[in-house]
Coordinates of C-alpha atoms in Angstrom, one line a residue:
X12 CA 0.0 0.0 0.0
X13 CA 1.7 3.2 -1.2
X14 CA -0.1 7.4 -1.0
X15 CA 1.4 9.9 -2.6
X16 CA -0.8 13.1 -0.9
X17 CA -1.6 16.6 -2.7
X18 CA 2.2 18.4 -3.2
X19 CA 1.7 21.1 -0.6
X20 CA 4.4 23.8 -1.6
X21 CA 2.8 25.3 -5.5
X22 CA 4.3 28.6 -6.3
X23 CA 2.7 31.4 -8.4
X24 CA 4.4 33.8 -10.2
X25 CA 2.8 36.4 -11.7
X26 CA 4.8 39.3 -12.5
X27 CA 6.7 38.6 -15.9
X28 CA 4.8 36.0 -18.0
X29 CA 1.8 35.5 -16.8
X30 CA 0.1 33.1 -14.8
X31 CA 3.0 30.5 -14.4
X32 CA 2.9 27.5 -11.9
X33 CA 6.2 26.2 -10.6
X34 CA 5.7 22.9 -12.0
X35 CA 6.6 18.9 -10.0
X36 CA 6.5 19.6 -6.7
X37 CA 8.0 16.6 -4.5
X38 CA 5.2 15.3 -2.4
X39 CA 6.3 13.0 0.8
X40 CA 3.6 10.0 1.3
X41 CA 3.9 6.9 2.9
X42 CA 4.5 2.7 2.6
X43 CA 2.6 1.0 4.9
X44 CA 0.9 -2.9 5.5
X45 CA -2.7 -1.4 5.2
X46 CA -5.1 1.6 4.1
X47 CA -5.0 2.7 8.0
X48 CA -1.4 2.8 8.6
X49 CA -1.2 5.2 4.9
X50 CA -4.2 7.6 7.5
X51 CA -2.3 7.2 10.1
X52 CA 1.0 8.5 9.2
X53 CA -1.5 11.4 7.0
X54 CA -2.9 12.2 10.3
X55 CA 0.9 13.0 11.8
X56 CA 1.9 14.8 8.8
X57 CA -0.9 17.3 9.1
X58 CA 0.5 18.4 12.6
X59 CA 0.5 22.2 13.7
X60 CA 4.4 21.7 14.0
X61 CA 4.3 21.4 10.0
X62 CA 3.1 24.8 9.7
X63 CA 5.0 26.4 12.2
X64 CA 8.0 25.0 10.4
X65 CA 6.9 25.7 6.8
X66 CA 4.6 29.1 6.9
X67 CA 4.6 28.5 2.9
X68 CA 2.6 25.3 3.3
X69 CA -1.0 25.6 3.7
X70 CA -2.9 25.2 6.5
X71 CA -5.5 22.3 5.9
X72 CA -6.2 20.6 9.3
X73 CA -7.3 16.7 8.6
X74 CA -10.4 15.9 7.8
X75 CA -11.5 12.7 9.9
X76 CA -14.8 12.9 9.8
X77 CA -14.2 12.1 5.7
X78 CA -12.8 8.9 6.4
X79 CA -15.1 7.9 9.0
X80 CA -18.1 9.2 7.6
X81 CA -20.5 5.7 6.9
X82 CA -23.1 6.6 4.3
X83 CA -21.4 8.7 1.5
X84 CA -22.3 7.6 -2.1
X85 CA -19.1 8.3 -3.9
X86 CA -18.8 7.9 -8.2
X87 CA -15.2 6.7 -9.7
X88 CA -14.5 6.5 -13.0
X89 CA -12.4 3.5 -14.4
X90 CA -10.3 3.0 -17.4
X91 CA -8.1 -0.1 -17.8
X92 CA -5.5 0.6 -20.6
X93 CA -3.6 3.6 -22.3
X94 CA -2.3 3.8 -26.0
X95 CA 0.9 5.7 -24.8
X96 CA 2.0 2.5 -23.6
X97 CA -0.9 -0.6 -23.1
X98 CA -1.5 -2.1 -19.5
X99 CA -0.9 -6.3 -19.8
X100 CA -3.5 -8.4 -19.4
X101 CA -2.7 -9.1 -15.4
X102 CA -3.1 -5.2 -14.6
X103 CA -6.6 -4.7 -16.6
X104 CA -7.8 -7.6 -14.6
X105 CA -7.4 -6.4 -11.5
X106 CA -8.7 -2.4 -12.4
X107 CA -11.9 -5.3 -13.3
X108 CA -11.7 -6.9 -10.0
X109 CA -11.4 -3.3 -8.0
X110 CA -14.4 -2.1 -10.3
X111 CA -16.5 -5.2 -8.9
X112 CA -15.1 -4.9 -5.1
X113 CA -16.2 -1.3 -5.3
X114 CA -19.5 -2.0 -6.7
X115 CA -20.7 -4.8 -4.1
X116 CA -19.7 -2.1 -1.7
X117 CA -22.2 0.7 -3.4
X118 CA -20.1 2.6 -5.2
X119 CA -21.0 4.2 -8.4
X120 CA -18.4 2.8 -10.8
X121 CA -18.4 3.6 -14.9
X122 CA -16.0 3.7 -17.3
X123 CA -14.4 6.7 -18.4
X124 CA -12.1 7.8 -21.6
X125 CA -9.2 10.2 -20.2
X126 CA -9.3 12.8 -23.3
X127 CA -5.4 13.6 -23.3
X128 CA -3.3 10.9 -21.9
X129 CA -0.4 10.8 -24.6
X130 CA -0.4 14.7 -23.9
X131 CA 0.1 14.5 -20.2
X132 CA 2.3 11.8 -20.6
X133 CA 5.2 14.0 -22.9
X134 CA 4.4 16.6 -20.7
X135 CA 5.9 15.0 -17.9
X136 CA 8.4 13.8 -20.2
X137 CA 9.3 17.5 -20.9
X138 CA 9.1 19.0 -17.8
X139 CA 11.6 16.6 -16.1
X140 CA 14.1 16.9 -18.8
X141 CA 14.0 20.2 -18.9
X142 CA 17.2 21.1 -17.0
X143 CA 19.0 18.5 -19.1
X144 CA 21.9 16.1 -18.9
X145 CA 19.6 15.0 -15.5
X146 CA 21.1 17.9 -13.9
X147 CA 18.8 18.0 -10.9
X148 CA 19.9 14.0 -10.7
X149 CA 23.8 14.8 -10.2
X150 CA 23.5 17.6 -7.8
X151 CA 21.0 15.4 -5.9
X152 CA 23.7 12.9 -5.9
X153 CA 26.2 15.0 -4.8
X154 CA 28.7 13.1 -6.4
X155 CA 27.6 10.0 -5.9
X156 CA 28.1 7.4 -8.7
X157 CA 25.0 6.7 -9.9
X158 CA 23.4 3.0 -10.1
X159 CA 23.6 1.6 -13.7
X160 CA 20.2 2.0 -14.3
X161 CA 20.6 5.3 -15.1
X162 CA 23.3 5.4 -17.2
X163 CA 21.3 5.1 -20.5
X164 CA 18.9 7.8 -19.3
X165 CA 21.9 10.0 -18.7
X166 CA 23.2 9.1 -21.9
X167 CA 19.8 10.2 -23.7
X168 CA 19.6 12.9 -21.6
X169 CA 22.5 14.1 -23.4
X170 CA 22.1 14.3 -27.0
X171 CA 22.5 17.4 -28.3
X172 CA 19.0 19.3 -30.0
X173 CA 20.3 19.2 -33.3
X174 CA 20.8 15.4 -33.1
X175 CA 17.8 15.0 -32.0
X176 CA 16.2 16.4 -35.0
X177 CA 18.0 13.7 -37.1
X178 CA 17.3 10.3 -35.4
X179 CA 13.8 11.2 -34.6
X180 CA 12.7 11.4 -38.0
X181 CA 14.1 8.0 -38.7
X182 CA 12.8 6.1 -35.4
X183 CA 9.7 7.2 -37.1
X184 CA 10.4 5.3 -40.4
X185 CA 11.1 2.5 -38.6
X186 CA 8.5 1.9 -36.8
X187 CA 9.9 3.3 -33.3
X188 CA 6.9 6.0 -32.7
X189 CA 6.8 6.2 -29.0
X190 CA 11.2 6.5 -29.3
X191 CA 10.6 9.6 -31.8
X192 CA 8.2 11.2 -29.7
X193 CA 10.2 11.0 -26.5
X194 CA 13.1 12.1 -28.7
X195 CA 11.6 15.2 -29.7
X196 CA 10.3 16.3 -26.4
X197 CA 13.1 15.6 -24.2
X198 CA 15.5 18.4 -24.3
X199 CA 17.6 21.0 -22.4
X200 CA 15.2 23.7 -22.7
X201 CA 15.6 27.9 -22.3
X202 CA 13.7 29.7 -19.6
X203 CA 11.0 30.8 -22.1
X204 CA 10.7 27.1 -23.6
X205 CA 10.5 26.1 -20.1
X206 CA 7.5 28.6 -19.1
X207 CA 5.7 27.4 -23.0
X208 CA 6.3 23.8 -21.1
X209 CA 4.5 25.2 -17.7
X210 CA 1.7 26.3 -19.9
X211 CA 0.8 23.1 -21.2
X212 CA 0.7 21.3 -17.9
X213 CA -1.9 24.2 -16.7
X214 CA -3.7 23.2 -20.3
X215 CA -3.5 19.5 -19.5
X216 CA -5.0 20.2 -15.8
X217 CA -7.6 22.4 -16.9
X218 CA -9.2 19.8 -19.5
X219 CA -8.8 16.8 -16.8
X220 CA -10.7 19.3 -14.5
X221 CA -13.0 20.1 -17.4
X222 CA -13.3 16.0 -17.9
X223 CA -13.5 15.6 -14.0
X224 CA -16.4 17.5 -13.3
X225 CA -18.5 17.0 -16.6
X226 CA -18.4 13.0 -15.2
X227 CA -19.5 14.3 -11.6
X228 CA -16.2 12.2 -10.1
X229 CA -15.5 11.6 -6.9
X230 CA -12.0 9.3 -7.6
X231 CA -10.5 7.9 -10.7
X232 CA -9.3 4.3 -10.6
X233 CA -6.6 3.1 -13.2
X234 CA -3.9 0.7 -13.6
X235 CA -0.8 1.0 -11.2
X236 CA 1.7 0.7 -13.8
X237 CA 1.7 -1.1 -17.4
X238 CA 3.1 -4.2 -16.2
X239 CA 3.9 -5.9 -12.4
X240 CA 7.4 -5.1 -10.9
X241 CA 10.2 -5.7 -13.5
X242 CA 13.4 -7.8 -13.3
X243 CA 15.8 -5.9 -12.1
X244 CA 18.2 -3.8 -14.5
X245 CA 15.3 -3.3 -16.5
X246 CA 14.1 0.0 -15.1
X247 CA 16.4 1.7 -18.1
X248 CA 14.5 0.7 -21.1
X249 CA 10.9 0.8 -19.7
X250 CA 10.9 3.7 -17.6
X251 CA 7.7 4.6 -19.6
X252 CA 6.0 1.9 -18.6
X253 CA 5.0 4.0 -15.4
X254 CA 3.2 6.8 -17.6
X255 CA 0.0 6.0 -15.3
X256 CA 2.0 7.7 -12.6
X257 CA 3.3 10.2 -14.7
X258 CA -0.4 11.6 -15.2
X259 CA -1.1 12.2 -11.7
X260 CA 2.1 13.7 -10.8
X261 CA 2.0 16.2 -13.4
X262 CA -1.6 16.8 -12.6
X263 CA -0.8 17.4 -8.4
X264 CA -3.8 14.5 -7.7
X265 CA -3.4 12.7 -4.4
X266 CA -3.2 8.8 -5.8
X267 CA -2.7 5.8 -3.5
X268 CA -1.7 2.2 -4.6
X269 CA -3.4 -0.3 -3.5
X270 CA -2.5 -4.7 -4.0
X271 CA -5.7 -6.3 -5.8
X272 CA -4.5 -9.7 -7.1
X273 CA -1.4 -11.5 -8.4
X274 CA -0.2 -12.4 -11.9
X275 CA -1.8 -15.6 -13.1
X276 CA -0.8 -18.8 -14.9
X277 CA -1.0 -17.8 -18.8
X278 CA -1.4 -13.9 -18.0
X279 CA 3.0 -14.0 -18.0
X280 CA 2.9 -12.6 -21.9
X281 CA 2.9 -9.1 -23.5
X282 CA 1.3 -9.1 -26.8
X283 CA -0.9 -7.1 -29.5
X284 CA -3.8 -7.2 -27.1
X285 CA -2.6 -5.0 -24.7
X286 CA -0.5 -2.9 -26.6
X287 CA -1.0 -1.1 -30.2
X288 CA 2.9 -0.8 -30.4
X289 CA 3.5 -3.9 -31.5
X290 CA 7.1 -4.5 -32.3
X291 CA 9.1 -1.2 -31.3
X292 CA 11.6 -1.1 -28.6
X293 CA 9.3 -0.7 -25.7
X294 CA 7.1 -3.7 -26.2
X295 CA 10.0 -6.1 -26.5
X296 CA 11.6 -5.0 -23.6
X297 CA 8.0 -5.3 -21.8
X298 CA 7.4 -8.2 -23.3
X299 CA 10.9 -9.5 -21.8
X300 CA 9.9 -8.1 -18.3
X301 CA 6.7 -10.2 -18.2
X302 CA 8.5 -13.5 -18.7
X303 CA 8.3 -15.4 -15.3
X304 CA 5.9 -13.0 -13.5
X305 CA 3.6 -15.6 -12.7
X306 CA 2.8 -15.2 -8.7
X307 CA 4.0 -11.1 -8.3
X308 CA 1.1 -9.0 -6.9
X309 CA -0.5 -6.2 -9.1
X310 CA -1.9 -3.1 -7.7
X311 CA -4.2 -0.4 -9.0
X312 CA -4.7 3.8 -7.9
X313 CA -6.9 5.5 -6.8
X314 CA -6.6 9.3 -7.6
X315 CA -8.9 12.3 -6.3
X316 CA -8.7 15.8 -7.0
X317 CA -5.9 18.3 -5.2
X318 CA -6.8 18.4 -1.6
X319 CA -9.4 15.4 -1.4
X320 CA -6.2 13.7 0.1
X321 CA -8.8 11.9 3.2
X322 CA -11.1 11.1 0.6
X323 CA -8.6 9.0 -1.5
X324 CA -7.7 7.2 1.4
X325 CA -11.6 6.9 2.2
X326 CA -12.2 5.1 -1.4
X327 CA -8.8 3.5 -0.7
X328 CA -10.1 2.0 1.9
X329 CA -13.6 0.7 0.8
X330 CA -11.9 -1.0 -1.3
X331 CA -9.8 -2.9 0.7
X332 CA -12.5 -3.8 2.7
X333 CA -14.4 -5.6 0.0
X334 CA -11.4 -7.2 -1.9
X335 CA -10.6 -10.7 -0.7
X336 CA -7.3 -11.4 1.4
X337 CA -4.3 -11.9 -0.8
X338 CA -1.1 -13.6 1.2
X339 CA 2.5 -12.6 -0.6
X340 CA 5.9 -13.9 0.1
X341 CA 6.7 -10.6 2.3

């Protein structure tokens, strides 16, 4: 079980270019064994001692009554797969399974069609290549070698523009779309290109808003990732492969994981069905990563609108309640 609450610490700026949003704040959640040890630590971290050390953070006292209110009819929107990069067959059933768990419960569930996935998802893409060469990664570091799995990203990270405007045309003629698109949007950018950049994740949030309240949505539920938890080395060549994270990161939504089921005999493939890719780099290496997974749990999220943090963990946990017990090796 993993919450990743509303990022607290937005700035505005005003003054030269407009309404301009300083874009991926880091939000702090918790790991814990159940729904009630994620409230739990929510209900330290809302502590008057956070303000007093912050004054910058807002002050939003926790909401109990949310959680333990008993007779709420909540509506949450589903969708089980994304072009940008398909969800295998193991992580669409268990969206399925949450969608019936929620149901017996009361919940309103339907089916909903996000209108700008692929956009959110380069957006991401651009916003945290921005700085380029993964500049923010090396001063993090402080010198620190890094792991291998980042080498090739900091390899990519470094291809000069013009380069860039080369290869991508011919990933494209051979067939390696989702390579030509990251290509293109994943550069060291200038301050104006970054504030063009900041304008397209406030255009992004302002049609999931749009999206959010036309639907009358209370939560969204989606796939966790594309696949379960990959071998290890892997990471490198499907780091795309968490663009259902990516979307509710760049949009600021509180979003907790939650375990639903585990990968089953025969679901251990990745093939046309859940992925429109077939062939390019991606879907090899996924299909690669889903060799042996038979047995590894698969999760979904829950995501609610900035804010709604208790009542993420509120849907979070009627779910859990009305899923049945799943044992794992840890």
């Amino acid at each position: 079980f993993f919450f990743n609450d509303t990022a607290t610490t937005e700035i505005y700026t005003e003054q030269i270019v407009g309404s301009v949003r300083c874009v991926q704040e880091t939000g702090v959640g918790p790991i814990g064994k159940c729904v009630d040890d994620l409230i739990l630590f929510m209900k330290c971290f809302f502590d008057e001692e956070m303000w007093r050390r912050d004054p910058y953070i807002p002050r939003q006292p926790w909401q109990d009554e949310i959680i333990q209110e008993k007779n709420k009819q909540y509506t949450v929107g589903y969708f089980t797969n994304a072009n940008f990069f398909g969800a295998s067959k193991a992580n669409r059933r268990a969206v399925e399974e949450a969608v019936v768990a929620l149901r017996k419960a009361g919940v309103n569930v339907k089916p909903v069609t996000i209108p700008n996935f692929d956009e959110i998802a380069l957006n991401f893409i651009e916003i945290t290549t921005s700085e380029g060469g993964m500049a923010r990664l090396f001063d993090a570091t402080e010198g620190e070698k890094l792991i291998e799995e980042y080498k090739t990203m900091v390899l990519f990270s470094k291809i000069p523009r013009w380069i860039r405007s080369i290869v991508a045309p011919i990933l494209d003629l051979i067939g390696e779309k989702r390579s030509a698109r990251i290509m293109r949007n994943s550069y060291k950018r200038s301050a104006q290109e970054y504030f063009d950049v900041n304008r397209r994740m406030m255009l992004n949030q302002e049609i999931m808003l749009n999206f959010w309240r036309e639907n009358q949505l209370d939560a969204l539920l989606s796939p966790g990732l594309a696949t379960p938890a990959i071998p290890h080395g892997m990471s490198q060549k499907l780091m795309i492969s968490c663009c259902y994270t990516y979307m509710f990161n760049l949009l600021n939504y509180p979003t907790g994981n939650i375990p639903v089921t585990k990968v089953k005999e025969g679901e251990e493939v990745y093939d046309e069905r859940d992925c429109i890719h077939k062939g390019d780099m991606f879907f090899k290496q996924a299909e690669k990563a889903m060799r042996g997974s038979k047995g590894l749990p698969v999760g979904v999220q829950i995501s609610t609108l900035p804010f709604e943090d208790e009542k993420c963990l509120k849907i979070m946990k009627i779910l859990e309640e009305n899923l049945g017990s799943i044992e794992y090796a840890l």
